[in-house]
Tab-separated table of C-alpha atoms and ligand atoms in Angstrom:
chain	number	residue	atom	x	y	z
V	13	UNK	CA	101.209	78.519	-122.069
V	14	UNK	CA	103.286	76.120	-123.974
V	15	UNK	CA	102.113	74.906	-127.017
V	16	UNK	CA	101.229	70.960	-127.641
V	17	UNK	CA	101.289	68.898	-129.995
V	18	UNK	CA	97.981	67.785	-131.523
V	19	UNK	CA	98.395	64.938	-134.515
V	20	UNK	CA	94.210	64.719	-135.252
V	21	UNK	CA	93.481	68.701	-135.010
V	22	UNK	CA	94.748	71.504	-135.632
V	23	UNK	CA	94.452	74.386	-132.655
V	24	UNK	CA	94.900	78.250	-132.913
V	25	UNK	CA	94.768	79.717	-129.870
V	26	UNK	CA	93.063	83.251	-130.052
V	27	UNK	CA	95.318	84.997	-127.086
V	28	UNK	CA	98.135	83.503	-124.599
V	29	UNK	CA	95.981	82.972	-121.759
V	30	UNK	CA	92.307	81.439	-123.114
V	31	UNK	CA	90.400	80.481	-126.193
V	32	UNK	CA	91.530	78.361	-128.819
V	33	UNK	CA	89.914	78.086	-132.603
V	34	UNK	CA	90.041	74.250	-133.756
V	35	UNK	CA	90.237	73.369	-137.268
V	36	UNK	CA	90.153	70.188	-139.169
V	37	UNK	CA	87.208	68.647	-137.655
V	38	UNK	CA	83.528	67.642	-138.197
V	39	UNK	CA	81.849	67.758	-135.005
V	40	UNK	CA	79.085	65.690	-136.736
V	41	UNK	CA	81.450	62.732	-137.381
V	42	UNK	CA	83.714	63.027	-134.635
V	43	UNK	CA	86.176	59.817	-134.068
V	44	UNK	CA	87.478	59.225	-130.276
V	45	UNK	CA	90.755	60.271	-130.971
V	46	UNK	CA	90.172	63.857	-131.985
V	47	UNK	CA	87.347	63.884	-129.339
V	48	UNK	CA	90.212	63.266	-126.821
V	49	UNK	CA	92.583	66.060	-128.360
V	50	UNK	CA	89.930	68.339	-128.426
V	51	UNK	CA	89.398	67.923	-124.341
V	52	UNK	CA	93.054	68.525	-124.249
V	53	UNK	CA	92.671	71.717	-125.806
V	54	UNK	CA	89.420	72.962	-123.433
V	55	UNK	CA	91.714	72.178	-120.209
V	56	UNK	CA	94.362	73.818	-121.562
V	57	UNK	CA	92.301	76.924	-123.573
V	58	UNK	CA	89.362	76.764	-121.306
V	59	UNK	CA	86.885	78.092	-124.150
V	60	UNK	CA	87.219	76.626	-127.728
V	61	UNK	CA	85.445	77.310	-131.274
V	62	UNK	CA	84.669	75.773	-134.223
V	63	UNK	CA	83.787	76.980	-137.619
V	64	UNK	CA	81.687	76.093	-140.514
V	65	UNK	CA	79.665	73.216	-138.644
V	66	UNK	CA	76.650	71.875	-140.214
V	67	UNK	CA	75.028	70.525	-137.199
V	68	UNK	CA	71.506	68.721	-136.654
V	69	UNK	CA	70.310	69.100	-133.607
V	70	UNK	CA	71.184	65.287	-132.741
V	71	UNK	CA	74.507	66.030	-133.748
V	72	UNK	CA	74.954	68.973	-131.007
V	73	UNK	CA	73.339	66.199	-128.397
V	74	UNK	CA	75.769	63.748	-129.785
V	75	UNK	CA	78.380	65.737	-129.095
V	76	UNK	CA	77.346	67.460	-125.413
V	77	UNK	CA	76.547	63.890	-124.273
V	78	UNK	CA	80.712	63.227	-125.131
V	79	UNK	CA	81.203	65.734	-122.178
V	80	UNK	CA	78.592	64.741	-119.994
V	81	UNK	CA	75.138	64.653	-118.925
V	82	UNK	CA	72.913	67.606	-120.540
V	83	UNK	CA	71.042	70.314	-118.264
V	84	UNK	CA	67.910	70.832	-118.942
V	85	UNK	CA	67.715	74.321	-118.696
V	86	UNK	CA	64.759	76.083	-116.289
V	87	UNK	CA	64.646	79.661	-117.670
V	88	UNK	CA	65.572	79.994	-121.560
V	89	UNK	CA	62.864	79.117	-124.160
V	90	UNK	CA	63.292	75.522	-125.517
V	91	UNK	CA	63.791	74.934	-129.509
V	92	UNK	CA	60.884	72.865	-130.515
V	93	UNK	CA	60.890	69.442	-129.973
V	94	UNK	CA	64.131	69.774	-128.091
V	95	UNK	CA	63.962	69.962	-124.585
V	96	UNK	CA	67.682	69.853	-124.193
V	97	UNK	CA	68.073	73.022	-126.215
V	98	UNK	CA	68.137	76.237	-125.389
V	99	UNK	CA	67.325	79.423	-127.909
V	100	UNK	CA	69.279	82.437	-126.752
V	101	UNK	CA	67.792	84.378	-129.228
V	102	UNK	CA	67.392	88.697	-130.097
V	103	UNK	CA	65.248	89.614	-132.675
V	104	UNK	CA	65.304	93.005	-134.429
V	105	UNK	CA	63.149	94.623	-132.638
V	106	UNK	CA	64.335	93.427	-129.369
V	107	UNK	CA	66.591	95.913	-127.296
V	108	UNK	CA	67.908	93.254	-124.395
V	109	UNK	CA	69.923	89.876	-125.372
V	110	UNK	CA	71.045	87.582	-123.012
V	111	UNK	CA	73.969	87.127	-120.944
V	112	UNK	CA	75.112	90.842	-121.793
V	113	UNK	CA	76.434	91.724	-118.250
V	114	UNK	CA	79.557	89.363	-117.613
V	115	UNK	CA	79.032	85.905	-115.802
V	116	UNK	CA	79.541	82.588	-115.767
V	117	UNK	CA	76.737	80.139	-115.917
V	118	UNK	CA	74.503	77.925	-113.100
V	119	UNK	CA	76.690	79.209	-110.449
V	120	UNK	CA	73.429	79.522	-108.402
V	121	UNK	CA	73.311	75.541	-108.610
V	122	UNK	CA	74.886	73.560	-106.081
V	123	UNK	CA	76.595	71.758	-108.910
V	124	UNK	CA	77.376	74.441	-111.297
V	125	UNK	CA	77.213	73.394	-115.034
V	126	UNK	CA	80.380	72.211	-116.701
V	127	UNK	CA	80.025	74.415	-119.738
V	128	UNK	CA	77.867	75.438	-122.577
V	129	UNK	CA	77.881	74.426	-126.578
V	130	UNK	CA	77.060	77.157	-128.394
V	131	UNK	CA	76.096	76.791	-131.836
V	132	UNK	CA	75.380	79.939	-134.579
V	133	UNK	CA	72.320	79.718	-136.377
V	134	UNK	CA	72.012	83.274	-137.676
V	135	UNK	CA	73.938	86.187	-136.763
V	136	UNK	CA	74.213	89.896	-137.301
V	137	UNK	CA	76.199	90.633	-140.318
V	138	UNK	CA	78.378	92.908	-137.964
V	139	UNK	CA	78.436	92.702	-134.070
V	140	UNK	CA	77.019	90.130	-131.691
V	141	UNK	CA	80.700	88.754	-130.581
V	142	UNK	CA	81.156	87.467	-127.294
V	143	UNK	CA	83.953	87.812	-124.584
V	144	UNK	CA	85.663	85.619	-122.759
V	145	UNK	CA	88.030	86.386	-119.449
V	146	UNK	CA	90.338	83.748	-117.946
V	147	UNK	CA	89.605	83.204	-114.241
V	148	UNK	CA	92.566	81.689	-113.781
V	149	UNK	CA	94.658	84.867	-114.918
V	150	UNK	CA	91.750	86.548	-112.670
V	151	UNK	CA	93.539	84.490	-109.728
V	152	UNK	CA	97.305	84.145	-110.589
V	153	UNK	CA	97.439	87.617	-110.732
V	154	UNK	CA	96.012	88.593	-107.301
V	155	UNK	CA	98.318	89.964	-104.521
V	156	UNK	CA	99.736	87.306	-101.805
V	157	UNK	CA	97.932	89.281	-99.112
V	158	UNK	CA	94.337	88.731	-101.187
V	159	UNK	CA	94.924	85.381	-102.440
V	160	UNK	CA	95.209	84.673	-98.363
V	161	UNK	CA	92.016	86.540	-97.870
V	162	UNK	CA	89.879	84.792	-100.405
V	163	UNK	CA	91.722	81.487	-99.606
V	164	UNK	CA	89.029	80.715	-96.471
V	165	UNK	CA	86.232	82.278	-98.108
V	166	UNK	CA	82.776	80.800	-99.739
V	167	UNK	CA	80.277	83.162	-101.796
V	168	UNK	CA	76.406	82.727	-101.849
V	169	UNK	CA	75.385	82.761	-105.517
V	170	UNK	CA	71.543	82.998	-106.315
V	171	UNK	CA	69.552	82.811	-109.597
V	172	UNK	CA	66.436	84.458	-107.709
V	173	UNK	CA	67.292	88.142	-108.453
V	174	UNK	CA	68.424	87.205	-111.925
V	175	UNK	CA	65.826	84.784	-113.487
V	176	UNK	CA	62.861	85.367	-110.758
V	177	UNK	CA	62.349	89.208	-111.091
V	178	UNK	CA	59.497	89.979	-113.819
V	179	UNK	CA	61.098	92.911	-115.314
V	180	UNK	CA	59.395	96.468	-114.496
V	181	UNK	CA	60.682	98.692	-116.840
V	182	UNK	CA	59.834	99.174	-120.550
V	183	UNK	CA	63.282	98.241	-121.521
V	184	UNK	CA	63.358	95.030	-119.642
V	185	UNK	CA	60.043	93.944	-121.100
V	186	UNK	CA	61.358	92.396	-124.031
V	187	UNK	CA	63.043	89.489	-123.043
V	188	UNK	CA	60.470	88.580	-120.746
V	189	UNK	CA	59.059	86.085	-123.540
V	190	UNK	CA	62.751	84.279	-123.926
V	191	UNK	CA	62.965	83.718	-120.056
V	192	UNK	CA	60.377	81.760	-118.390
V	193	UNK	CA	59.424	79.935	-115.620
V	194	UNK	CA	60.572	82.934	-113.190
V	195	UNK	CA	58.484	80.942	-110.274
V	196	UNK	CA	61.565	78.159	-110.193
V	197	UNK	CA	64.094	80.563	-109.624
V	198	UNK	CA	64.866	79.329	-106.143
V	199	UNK	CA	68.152	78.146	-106.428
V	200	UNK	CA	70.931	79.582	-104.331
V	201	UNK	CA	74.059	78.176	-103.609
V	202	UNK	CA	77.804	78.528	-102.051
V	203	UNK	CA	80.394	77.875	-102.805
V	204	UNK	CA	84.239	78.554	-102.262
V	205	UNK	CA	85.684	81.838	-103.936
V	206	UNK	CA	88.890	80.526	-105.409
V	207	UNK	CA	87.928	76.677	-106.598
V	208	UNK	CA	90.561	74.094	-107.764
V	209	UNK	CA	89.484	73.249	-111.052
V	210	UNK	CA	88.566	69.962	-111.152
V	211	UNK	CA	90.119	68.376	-114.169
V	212	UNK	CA	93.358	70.721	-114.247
V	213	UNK	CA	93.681	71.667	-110.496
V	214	UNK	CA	94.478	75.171	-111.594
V	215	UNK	CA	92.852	77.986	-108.727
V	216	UNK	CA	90.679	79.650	-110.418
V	217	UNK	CA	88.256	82.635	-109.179
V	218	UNK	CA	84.578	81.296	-108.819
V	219	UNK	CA	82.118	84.442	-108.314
V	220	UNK	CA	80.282	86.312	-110.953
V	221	UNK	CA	78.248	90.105	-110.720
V	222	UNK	CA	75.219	88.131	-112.126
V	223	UNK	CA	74.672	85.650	-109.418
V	224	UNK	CA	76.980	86.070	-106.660
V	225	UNK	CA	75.385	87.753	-103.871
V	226	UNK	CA	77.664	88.253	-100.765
V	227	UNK	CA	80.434	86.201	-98.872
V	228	UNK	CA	79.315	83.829	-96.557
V	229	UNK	CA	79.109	85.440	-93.097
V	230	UNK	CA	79.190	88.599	-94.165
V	231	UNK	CA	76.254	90.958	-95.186
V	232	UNK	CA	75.459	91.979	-98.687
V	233	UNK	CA	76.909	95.667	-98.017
V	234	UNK	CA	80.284	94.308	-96.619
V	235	UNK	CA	80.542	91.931	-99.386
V	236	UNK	CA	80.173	94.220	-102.121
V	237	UNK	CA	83.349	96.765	-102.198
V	238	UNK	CA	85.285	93.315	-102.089
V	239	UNK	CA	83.151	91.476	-104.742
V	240	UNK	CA	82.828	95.265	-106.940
V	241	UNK	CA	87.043	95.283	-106.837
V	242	UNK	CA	87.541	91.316	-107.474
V	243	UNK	CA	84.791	92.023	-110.856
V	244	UNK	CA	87.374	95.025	-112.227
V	245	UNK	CA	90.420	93.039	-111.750
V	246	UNK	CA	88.745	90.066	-113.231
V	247	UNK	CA	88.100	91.805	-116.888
V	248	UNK	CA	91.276	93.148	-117.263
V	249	UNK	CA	91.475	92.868	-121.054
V	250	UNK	CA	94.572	91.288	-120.742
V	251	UNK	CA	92.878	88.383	-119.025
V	252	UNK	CA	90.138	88.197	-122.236
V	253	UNK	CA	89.661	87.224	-125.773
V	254	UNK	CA	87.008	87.717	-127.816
V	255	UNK	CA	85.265	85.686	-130.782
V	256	UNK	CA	83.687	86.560	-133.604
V	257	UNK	CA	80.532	84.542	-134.742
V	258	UNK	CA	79.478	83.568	-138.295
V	259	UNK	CA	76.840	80.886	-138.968
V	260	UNK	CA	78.192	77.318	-138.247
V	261	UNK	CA	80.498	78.585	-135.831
V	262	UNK	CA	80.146	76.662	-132.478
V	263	UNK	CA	81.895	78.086	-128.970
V	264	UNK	CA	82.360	76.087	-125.948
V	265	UNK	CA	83.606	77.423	-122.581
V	266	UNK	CA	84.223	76.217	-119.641
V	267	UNK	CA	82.382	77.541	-116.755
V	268	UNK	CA	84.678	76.685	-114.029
V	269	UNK	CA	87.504	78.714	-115.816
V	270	UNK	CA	85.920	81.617	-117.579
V	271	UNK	CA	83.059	84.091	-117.513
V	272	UNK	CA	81.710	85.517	-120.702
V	273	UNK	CA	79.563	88.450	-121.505
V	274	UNK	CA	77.851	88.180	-125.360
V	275	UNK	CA	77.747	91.996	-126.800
V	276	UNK	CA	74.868	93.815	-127.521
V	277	UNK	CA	76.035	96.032	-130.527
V	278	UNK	CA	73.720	94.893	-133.104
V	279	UNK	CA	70.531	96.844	-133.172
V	280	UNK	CA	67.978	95.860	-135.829
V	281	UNK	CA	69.389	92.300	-136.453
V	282	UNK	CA	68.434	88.792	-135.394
V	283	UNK	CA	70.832	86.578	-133.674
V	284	UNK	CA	70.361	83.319	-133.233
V	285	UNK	CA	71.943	80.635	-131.421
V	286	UNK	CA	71.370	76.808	-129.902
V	287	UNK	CA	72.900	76.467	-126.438
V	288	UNK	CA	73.357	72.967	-124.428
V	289	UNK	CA	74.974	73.063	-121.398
V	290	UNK	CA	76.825	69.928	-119.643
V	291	UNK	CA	76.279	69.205	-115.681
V	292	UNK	CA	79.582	69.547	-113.866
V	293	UNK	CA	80.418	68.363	-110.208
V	294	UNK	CA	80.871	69.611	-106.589
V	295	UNK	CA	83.254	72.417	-106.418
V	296	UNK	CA	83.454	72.381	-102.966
J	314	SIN	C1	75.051	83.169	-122.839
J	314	SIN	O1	75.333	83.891	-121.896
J	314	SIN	O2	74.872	81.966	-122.716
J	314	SIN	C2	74.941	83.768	-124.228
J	314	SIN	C3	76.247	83.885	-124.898
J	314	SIN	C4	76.091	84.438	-126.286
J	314	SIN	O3	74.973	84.546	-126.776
J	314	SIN	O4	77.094	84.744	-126.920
C-alpha cells in the first residue's frame, strides 16, 4: 500500500493491509476538505478511527449523513430520542455482547449497509477491542484455481437465524433485551461471493459465518466445507488489525471490505457504544 499524501489530516495506518488512525481533526467541525481526505483514507484503509471526539449525538448524524443516508436499524435497542442510533451495549452483569463471532454487517439486505460509525461512550478499562480482517487480502490471496471457482458464484445471506431466533439457553438470555423486534427478521438476500467494490473496484470476498447461509444452487451441507475453509483463510491474522477503544474514540469500517468481530474479554465491565450505519448500493 503506498502511502499518500494528506495536507488537512494526518493518517497512521495501524497494519499494511487495513485500518488507519486519523489525527488532527474534529469530527464535530469538520470542513469539506478534510471530509474529502478522510474518504480517501476509508477507500484506501477500509476501516478508520478517531480519538478523543466529543460528539453530540447531532454531531455523529452530521457526520453519517456526509457518507450517506442513515439505516435505521431493525434489531439493536435505539438511544433515546434517537431513532437513528443504535446502543451496542454489555453491562456487567451481562455474559454475551454483540457482534462477537466475526461478520460483516446487513449482508442479509439486498443492499447491504455501507458501513458503521462507531462511537465510545464508556469502555472497559482493559479489553473490549475489536478486530478487523481485510477482505480484500481475504481475496488476493486465494489460489487461481479458487478465485475461478468463486468467480460464478452468489451466496444466500439471511438475518432470520441470527436476529429471529429467541435465544433458548441461559447464556443466550441476556442479550435478548438489546435485540428486538425478532418478528422482522425476514430478510434474506444474495448476492455474488467475490464483489467489486464499488468505489475502489478492488475484488473483495463478500460472505460472512453470521449471515451467509449456502451458495446459490447448492444445499446448505454442500455449501458449508467451502464456506467453513473460505472463513479460516479469511482471518488469517495477517489479513487483520485490531483497535483499541478509549472513550471518544470513534471507528468506522467499511462493510464491503472488512468483517469485524468486537471481543468479549471484559467480564464485570460496561461497554458502551453509539453505532450509525450508512445505506450502501447494489453489489450485484
Ligand atoms: C458490531 O458488531 O457492530 C459491534 C462492534 C463493537 O462493538 O466493537
Amino acid at each position: 500500500m503506498g502511502q499518500t499524501a494528506y495536507q488537512t489530516i494526518d493518517v497512521h495506518p495501524l497494519s499494511g493491509l487495513l485500518g488507519a488512525e486519523i489525527k488532527g481533526v474534529n469530527l464535530a467541525d469538520l470542513d469539506d476538505e478534510q471530509f474529502t481526505e478522510i474518504r480517501q483514507v476509508f477507500l484506501e484503509h477500509s476501516v478508520i478511527f478517531f480519538r478523543d471526539q466529543d460528539l453530540t449525538p447531532e454531531h455523529h448524524i452530521a457526520f453519517a449523513n456526509r457518507w450517506g443516508e442513515i439505516n435505521v436499524n431493525r434489531f439493536f435497542k435505539p438511544v433515546e430520542g434517537y431513532p437513528m442510533i443504535a446502543e451496542v451495549s454489555k453491562e456487567p452483569d451481562q455474559e454475551k455482547n454483540i457482534g462477537s463471532n466475526w461478520h460483516t454487517d446487513h449482508s442479509y439486505d439486498q443492499i447491504p449497509a455501507l458501513g458503521s460509525i462507531l462511537y465510545a461512550h464508556e469502555v472497559p478499562e482493559v479489553g473490549g477491542d475489536t478486530m478487523f480482517a481485510s477482505m480484500y487480502a481475504a481475496y488476493d490471496t486465494l489460489s487461481d484455481g479458487l478465485k475461478e471457482t468463486l468467480s460464478g458464484l452468489n451466496a444466500i445471506h439471511s438475518s432470520r437465524h441470527t436476529f429471529g431466533r429467541k435465544p433458548t439457553n441461559q447464556r443466550n438470555q441476556d442479550i435478548g433485551g438489546r435485540i428486538r423486534n425478532r418478528e422482522l427478521a425476514t430478510q434474506d438476500a444474495v448476492h455474488p461471493v467475490v464483489i467489486r467494490h464499488p468505489d475502489t473496484g478492488r475484488k473483495a470476498l463478500y460472505i460472512n459465518s453470521a449471515f451467509t447461509v449456502q451458495f446459490e444452487g447448492w444445499t446448505k451441507e454442500e455449501s458449508q466445507p467451502l464456506l467453513q475453509y473460505l472463513y479460516r483463510h479469511a482471518v488469517n491474522p495477517t489479513f487483520t488489525c485490531r483497535f483499541h477503544w478509549e472513550k471518544g474514540s470513534v471507528g468506522f469500517w467499511d462493510n464491503r471490505a472488512t468483517w469485524h468481530c468486537a471481543l468479549n474479554d471484559y467480564p464485570g465491565q460496561r461497554r458502551f457504544m453509539h453505532r450509525i450505519t450508512v445505506e450502501g448500493v447494489s453489489l450485484s
